[in-house]
Coordinates of C-alpha atoms in Angstrom, one line a residue:
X269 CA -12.0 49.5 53.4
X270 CA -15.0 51.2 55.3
X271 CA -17.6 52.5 54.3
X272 CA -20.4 54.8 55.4
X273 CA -23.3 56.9 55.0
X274 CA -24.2 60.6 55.4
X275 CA -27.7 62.6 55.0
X276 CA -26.3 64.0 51.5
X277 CA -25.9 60.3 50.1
X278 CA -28.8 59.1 51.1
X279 CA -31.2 61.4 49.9
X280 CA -31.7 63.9 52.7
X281 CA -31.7 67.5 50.3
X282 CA -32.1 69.6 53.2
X283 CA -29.0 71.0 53.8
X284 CA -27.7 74.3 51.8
X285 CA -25.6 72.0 48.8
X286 CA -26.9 70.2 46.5
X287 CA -26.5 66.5 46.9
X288 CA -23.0 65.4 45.9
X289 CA -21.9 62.8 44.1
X290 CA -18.1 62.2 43.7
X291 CA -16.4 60.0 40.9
X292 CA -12.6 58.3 40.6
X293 CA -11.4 58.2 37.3
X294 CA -8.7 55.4 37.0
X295 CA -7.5 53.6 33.4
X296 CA -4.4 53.3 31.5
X297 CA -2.3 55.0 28.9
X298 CA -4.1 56.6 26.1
X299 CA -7.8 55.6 27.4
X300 CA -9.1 59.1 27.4
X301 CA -9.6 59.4 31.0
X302 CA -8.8 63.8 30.8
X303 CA -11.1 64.0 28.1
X304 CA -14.0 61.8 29.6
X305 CA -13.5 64.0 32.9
X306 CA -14.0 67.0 30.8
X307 CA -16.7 65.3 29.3
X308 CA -18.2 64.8 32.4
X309 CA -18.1 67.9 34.1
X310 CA -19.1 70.2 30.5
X311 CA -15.9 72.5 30.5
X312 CA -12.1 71.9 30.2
X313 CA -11.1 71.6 33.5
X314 CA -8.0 69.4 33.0
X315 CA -5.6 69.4 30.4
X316 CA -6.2 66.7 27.6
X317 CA -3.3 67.7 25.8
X318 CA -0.5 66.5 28.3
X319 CA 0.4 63.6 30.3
X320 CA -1.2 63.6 34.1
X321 CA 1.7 63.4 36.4
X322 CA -0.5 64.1 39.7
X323 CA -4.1 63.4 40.5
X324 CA -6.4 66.6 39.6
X325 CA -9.8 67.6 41.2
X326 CA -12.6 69.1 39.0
X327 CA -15.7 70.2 40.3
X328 CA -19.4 71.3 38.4
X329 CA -22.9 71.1 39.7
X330 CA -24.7 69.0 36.9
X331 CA -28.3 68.7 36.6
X332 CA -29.0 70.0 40.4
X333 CA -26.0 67.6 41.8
X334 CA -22.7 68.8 42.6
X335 CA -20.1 66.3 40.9
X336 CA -16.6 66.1 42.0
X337 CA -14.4 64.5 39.5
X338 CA -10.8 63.2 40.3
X339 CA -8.6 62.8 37.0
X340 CA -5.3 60.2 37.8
X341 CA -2.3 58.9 36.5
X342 CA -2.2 56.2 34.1
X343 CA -2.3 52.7 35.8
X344 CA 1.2 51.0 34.4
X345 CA 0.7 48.2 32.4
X346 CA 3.0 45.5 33.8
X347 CA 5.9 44.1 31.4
X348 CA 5.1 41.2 29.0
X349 CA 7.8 38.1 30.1
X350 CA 8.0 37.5 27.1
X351 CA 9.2 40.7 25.4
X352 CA 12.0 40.7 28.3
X353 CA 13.2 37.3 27.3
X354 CA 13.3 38.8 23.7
X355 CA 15.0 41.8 24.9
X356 CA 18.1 39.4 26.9
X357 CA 18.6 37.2 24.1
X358 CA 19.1 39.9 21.5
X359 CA 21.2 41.9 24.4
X360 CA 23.4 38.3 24.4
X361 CA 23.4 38.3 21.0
X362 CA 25.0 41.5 20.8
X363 CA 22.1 43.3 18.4
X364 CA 19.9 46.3 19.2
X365 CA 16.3 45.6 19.9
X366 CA 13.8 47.5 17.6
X367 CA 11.4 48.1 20.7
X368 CA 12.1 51.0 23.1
X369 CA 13.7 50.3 26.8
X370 CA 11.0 50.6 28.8
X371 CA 11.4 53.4 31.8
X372 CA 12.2 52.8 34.6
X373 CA 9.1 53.2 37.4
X374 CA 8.8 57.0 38.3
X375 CA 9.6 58.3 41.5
X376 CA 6.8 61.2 41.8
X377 CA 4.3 58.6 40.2
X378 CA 1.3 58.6 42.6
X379 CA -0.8 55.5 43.5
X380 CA -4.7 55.2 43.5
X381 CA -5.0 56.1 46.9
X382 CA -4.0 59.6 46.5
X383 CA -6.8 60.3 44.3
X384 CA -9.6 58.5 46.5
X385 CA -8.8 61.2 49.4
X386 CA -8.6 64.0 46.9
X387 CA -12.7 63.2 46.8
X388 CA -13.4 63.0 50.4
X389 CA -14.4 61.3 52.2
X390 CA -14.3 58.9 49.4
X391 CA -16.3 58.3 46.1
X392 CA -19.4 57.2 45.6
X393 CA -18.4 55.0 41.8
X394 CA -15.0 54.4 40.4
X395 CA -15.1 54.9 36.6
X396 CA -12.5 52.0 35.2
X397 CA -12.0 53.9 31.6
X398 CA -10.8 51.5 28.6
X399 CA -10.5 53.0 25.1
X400 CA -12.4 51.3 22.3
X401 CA -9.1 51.8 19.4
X402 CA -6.4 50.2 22.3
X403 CA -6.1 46.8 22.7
X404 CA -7.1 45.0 26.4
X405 CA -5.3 41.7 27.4
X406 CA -4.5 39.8 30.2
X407 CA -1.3 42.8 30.6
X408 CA -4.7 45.1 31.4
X409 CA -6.3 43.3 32.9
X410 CA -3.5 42.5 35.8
X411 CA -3.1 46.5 35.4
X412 CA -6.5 47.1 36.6
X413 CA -6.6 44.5 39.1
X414 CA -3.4 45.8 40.7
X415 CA -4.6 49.2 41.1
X416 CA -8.4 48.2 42.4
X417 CA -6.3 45.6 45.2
X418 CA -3.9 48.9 46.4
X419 CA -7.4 50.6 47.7
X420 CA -7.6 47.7 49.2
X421 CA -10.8 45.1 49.7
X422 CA -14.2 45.8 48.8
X423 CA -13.4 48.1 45.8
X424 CA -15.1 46.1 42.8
X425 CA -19.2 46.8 44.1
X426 CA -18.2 50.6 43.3
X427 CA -16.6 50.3 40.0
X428 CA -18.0 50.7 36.4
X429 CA -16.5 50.9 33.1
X430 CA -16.4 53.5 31.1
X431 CA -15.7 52.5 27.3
X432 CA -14.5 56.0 25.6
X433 CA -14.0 56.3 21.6
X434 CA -17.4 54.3 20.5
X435 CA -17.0 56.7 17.5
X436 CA -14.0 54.4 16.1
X437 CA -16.5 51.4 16.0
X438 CA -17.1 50.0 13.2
X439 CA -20.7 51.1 11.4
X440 CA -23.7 48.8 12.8
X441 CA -21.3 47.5 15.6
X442 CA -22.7 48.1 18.8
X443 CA -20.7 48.4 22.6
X444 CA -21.9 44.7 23.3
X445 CA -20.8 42.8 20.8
X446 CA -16.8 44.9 21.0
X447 CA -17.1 43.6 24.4
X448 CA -18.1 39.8 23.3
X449 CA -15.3 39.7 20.3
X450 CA -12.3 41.1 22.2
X451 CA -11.9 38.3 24.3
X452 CA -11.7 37.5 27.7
X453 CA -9.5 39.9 29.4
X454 CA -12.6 42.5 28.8
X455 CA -15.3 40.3 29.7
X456 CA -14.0 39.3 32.9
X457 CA -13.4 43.0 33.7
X458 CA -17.1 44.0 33.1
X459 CA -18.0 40.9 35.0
X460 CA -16.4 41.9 38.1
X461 CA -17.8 45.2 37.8
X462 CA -21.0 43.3 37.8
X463 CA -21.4 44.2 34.4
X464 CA -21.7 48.0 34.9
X465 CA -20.3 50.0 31.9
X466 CA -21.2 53.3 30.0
X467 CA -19.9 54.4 26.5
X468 CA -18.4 57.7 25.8
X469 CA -17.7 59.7 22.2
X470 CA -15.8 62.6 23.6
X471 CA -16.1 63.9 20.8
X472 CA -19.9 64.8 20.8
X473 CA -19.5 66.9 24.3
X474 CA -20.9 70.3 22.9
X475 CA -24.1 68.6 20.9
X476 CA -27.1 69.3 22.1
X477 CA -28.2 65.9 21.8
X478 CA -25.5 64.6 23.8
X479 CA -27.3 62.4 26.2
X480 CA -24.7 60.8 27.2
X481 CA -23.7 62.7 30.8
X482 CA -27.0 62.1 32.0
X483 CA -27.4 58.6 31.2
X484 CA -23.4 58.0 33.1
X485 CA -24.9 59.6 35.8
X486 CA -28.9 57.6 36.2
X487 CA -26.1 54.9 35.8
X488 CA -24.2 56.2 39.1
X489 CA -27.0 56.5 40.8
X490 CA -28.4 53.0 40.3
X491 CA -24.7 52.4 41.8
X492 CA -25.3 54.2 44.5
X493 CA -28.3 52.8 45.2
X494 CA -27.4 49.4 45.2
X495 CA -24.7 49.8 47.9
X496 CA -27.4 51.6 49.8
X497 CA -26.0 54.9 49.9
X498 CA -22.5 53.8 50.8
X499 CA -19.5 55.4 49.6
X500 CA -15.8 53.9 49.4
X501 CA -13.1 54.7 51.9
X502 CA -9.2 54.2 51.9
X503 CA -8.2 52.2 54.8
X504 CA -6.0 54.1 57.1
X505 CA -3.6 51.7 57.1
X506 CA -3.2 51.3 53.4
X507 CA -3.0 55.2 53.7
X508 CA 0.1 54.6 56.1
X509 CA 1.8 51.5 54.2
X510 CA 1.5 53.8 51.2
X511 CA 3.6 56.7 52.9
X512 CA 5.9 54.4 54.4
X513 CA 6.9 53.6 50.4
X514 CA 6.5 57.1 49.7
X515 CA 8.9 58.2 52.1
X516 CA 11.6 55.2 51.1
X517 CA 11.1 56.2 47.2
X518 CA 11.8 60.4 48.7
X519 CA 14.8 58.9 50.3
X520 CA 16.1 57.4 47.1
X521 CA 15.1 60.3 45.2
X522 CA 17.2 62.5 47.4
X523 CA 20.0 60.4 46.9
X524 CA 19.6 60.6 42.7
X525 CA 19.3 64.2 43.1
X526 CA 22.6 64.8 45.1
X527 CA 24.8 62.8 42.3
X528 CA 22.6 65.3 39.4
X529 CA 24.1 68.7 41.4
X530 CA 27.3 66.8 41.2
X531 CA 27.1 66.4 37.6
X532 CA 24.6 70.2 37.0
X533 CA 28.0 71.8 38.3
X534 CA 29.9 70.1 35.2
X535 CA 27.4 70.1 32.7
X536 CA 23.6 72.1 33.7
X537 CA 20.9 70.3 34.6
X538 CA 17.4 70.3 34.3
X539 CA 15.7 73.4 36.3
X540 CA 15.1 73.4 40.6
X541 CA 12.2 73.0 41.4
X542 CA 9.6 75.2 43.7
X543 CA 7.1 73.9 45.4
X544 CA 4.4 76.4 46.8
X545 CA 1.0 76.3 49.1
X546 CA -0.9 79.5 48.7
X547 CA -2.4 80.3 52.4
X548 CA -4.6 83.0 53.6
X549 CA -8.4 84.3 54.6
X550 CA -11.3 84.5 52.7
X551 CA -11.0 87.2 49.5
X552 CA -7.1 88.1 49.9
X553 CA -6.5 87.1 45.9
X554 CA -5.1 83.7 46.5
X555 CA -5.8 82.4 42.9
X556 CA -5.1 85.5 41.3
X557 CA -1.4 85.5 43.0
X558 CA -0.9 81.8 41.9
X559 CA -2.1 82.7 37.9
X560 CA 0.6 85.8 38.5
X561 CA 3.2 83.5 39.6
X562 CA 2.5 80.9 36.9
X563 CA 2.0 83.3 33.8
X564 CA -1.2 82.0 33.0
X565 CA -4.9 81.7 34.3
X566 CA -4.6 78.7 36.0
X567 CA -6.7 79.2 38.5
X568 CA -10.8 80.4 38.5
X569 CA -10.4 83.5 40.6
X570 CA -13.6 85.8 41.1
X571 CA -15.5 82.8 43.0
X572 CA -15.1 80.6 46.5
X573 CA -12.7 78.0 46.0
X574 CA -13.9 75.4 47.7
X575 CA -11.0 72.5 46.9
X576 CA -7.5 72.6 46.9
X577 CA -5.9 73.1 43.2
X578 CA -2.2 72.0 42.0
X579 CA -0.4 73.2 38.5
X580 CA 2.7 73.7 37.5
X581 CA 4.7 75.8 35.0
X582 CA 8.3 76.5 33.7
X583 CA 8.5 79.9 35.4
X584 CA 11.9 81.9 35.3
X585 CA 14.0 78.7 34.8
X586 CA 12.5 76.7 37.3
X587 CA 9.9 74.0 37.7
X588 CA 7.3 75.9 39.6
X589 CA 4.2 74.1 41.0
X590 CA 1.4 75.5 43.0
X591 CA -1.5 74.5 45.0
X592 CA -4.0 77.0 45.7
X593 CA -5.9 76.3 49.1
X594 CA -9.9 77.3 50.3
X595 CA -9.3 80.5 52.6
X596 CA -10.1 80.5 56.5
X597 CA -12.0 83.0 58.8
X598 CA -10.2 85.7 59.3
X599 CA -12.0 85.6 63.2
X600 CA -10.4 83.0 65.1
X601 CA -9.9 79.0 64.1
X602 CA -13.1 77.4 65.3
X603 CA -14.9 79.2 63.3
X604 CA -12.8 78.0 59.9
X605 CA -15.0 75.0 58.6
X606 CA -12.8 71.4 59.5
X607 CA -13.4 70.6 56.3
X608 CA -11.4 73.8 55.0
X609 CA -8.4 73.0 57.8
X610 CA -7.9 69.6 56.3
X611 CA -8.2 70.7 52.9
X612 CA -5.4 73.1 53.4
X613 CA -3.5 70.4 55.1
X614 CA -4.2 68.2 51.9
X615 CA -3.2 70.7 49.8
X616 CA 0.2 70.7 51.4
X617 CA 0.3 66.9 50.7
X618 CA -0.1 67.2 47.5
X619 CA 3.6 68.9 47.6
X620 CA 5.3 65.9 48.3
X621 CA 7.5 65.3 50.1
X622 CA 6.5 68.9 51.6
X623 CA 6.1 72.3 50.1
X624 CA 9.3 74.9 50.2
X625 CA 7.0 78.2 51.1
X626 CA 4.0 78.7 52.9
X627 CA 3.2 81.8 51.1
X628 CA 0.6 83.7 53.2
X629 CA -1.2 86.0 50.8
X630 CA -2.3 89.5 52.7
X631 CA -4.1 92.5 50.5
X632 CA -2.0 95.7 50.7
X633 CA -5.4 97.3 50.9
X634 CA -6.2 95.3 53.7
X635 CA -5.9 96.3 57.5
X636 CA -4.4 93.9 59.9
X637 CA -5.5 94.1 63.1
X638 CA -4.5 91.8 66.0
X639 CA -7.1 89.8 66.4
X640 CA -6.5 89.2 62.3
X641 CA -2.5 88.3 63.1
X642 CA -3.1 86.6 65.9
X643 CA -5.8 84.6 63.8
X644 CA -3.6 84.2 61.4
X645 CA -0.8 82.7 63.4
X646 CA -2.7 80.5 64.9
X647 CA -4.2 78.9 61.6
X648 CA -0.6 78.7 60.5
X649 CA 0.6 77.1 63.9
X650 CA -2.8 74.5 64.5
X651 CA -2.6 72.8 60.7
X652 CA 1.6 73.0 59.8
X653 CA 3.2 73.2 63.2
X654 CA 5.2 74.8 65.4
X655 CA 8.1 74.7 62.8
X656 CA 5.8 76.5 59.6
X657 CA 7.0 79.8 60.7
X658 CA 10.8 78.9 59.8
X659 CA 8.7 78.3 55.9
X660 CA 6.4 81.0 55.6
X661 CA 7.0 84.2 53.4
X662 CA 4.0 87.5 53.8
X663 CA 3.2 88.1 50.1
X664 CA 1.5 91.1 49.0
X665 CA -1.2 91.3 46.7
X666 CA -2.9 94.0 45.0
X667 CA 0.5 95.9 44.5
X668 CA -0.5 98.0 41.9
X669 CA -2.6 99.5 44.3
X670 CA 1.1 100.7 46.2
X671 CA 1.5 103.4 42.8
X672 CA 4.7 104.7 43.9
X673 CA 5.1 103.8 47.5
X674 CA 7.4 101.4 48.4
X675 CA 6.5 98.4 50.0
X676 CA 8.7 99.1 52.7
X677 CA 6.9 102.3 53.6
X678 CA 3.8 100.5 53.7
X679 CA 5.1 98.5 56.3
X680 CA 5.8 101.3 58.3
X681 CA 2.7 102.5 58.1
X682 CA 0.6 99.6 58.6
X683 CA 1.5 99.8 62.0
X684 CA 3.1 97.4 64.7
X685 CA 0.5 94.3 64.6
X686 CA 1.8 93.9 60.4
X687 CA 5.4 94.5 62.0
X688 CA 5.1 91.4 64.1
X689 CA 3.5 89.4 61.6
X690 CA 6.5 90.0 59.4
X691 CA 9.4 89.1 62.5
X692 CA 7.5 86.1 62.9
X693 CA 7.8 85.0 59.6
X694 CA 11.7 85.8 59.4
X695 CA 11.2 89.3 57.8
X696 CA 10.6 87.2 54.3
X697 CA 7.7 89.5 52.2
X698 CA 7.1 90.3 48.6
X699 CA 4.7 92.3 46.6
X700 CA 3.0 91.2 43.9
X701 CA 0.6 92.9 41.1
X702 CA -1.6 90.1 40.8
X703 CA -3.8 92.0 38.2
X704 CA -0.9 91.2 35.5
X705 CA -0.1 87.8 35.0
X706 CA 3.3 87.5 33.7
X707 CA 5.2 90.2 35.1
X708 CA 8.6 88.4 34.8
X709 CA 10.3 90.8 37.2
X710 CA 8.4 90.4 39.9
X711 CA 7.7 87.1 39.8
X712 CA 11.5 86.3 39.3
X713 CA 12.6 88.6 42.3
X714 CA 10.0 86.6 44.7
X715 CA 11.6 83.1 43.2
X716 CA 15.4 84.7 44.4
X717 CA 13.7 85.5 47.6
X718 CA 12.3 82.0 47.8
X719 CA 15.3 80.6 47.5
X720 CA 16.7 82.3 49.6
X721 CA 14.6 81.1 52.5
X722 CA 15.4 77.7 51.8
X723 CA 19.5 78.2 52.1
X724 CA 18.7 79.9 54.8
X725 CA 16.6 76.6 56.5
X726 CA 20.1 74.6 56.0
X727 CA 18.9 71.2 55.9
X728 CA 15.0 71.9 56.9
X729 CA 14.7 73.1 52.9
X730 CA 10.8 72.1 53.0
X731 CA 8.0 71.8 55.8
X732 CA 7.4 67.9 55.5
X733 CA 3.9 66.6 55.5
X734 CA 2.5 64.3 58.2
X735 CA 0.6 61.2 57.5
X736 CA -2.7 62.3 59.7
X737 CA -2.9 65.3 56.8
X738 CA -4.2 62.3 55.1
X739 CA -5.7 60.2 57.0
X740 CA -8.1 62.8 59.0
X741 CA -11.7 61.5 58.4
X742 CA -12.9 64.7 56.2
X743 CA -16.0 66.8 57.5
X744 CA -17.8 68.8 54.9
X745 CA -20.6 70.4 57.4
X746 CA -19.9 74.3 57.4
X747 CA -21.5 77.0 59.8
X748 CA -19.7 79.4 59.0
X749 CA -21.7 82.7 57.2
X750 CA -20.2 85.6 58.7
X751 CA -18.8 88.0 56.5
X752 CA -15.2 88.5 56.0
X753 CA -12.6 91.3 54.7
X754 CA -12.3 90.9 51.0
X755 CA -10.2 92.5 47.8
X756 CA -13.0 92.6 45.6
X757 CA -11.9 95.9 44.3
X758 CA -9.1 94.1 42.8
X759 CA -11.0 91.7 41.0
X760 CA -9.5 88.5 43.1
X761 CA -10.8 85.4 44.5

């Protein structure tokens, strides 16, 4: 664990953001976590209605600060020894057990670590969130110790708890004494927090006498202020040892896949999936393409997005998920914030084990000059490598804006610099109308093409990340105010 100290944590308002404060959100199944991120931020940003599968980023300026929230997977709550022993005797015995088989540990399940560096360049307070209606014993407890130790040392003088469903308490019973009369498991959970903990009624977000938010967050900054300003920091190593597993579970994944095509080609299968990273300059409609692709608004076009987003959707028969990326300068690499490189690099991390198309979003309103496709290029080349081109597919937006005209006879005209752009990227293009989310057609003929590409790449099916995309210490200074083509004609990002 390190940790350090910056001008916007310790006070220094000077610069042109607000002060930021950025919050983990950890806890087990059925704590209320989503909700209680919602909560936090005053607007549904996550999806309380469905399991998380992948660590999500949420991001609201609240009261003059700009919060980042990070929404994670459920912590798994170890098995009990003596349910197991249970289970073997009545398998002996030849009867059925009345309690479910537990799963079997997921491969795509993603560890603590991947939501500390989607808050970079760490948080400033992990929010440990334990439901008042679920019961917390000495199973929890080891839960929430095992996922504090895989951040490694150093964690515990940044955490809080963050009791949700006060509502469900009895009438006259207040936070203190459920903490004193659930036993020990709790207590020595708030303890090593050093007794840091907040209470949440999700329930009572839209009241106007909800005082709750603000009180979490005096309660941060009281955190904050104890460690001096400091915020926590993933260990490069445990970044490293983390991949390592990462890559043996992707191995064994692989292997599980190949013996389900064996058996699809019998009997079907569950849908392929698509993984996709949405690429491109400032203004070139990069969130409205992904809300086209998806069939739904997904993504908040019509502003700056300013961290990478991923969602998936059933699209067309397959599992289609999508991260959409901050755009770059459209004038030449050093002048694209660091901060917005390795956030593109991060948001093909989040694709794991690596995404299957660089889809590099271009307006067909838009000019493209060389100094644009050699810009271009060169983004493409300094963040994935030498080997992105083989990946990458030129997608269209603004189609409707074609009428008639094929796209092919745009190409033509747009003249030699959007030829070459094309040969580099294999000749692989689509156009999309990203004004109409849904338009199955479309959408379905740029999946075919997609998978395409990736019989064509043979055994290179996917660009595969690199552990320094998430292990780069993360910059968030930004010089960059020069304006840059847009689409804002079409109404996109």
């Amino acid at each position: 664990m390190a940790a350090v100290s910056s001008a916007s944590d310790t006070g220094d308002h000077r610069g042109r953001h607000p002060p930021e404060r950025r919050l983990l959100i950890l806890g087990g199944p059925r704590s209320g976590k989503t909700s209680s991120a919602n909560t936090i931020l005053g607007d549904e940003m996550f999806d309380a209605g469905t399991e998380t599968t992948h660590s999500n980023v949420g991001q609201m300026e609240i009261y003059g600060r700009r919060v980042t929230v990070v929404d994670t997977p459920s912590w798994a709550i170890p098995a009990d020894p003596e349910d197991d022993e249970e289970r073997d005797t009545d398998d002996n015995a030849g009867a059925e057990s009345d309690s479910p088989a537990r799963p079997p540990p997921s491969l795509d399940s993603e560890g603590p670590c991947m939501g500390a560096i989607l808050c970079p360049p760490g948080p400033h307070a992990i929010l440990l969130v334990v439901s008042i209606s679920q019961p917390f014993g000495d199973r929890e407890r080891k839960a929430a110790e095992d996922q504090l130790g895989a951040l490694g040392g150093g964690t515990w003088r940044y955490c809080m708890v963050l009791f949700t469903g006060v509502d469900k308490l009895p009438k006259g019973v207040f936070i203190e004494e459920h903490i004193s009369n659930t036993g020990e498991a709790l207590q020595w959970l708030v303890e090593r927090c050093g007794s840091r903990y907040h209470a949440f009624d999700n329930t009572l977000k839209d009241s106007e006498e909800n005082t709750q938010v603000p009180e979490l967050m005096e309660k941060v900054e009281e955190l904050v202020t104890d460690n001096q300003g400091w915020y926590f920091e993933v260990n490069e190593l445990i970044l490293l040892e983390e991949e390592q597993a990462r890559r043996a579970l992707e191995e064994e994944r692989m292997r599980m896949e190949e013996h389900a095509r064996q058996r699809e080609q019998m009997i079907g299968g569950p849908p392929r999936e698509l993984r996709l990273l949405l690429l491109g300059w400032k203004g070139v409609g990069k969130s409205s393409v992904g809300n086209s692709i998806l069939g739904r608004r997904f993504f908040e076009s019509g502003q700056e997005t300013e961290l990478c987003l991923r969602r998936q959707a059933l699209v067309c028969g397959r599992r289609v998920t999508i991260v959409d990326t901050p755009g770059w300068d459209w004038f030449s690499v050093s002048r694209t914030p660091k901060r917005i490189r390795q956030e593109s690099q991060r948001g093909a991390a989040l694709l794991r084990p690596g995404p299957h198309t660089l889809l590099l979003v271009l307006p067909v309103v838009s000019s493209l000059t060389a100094r644009k496709r050699r810009t271009l290029l060169a983004h493409i080349e300094t963040l994935f490598g030498d080997n992105a081109c083989l990946h990458t597919m030129v997608l269209f937006s603004c189609g409707d804006w074609l009428g008639h005209t094929p796209i092919e006879e745009h190409i033509l005209r747009g003249g030699r610099e959007l030829q070459r752009l094309l040969e580099y990227c294999g000749n692989y293009y689509h156009v999309l109308d990203s004004k109409t989310p849904g338009k199955d057609r479309s959408v379905s003929l740029l999946l075919d093409r997609i998978e395409e590409m990736i019989r064509e790449n043979g055994d290179r099916a996917f660009l595969p990340i690199q552990t320094e995309w998430l292990s780069e210490e993360s910059s968030y200074s930004s010089d960059n105010t020069e304006p840059e083509d847009d689409c804002r004609g079409c109404q996109l990002q």
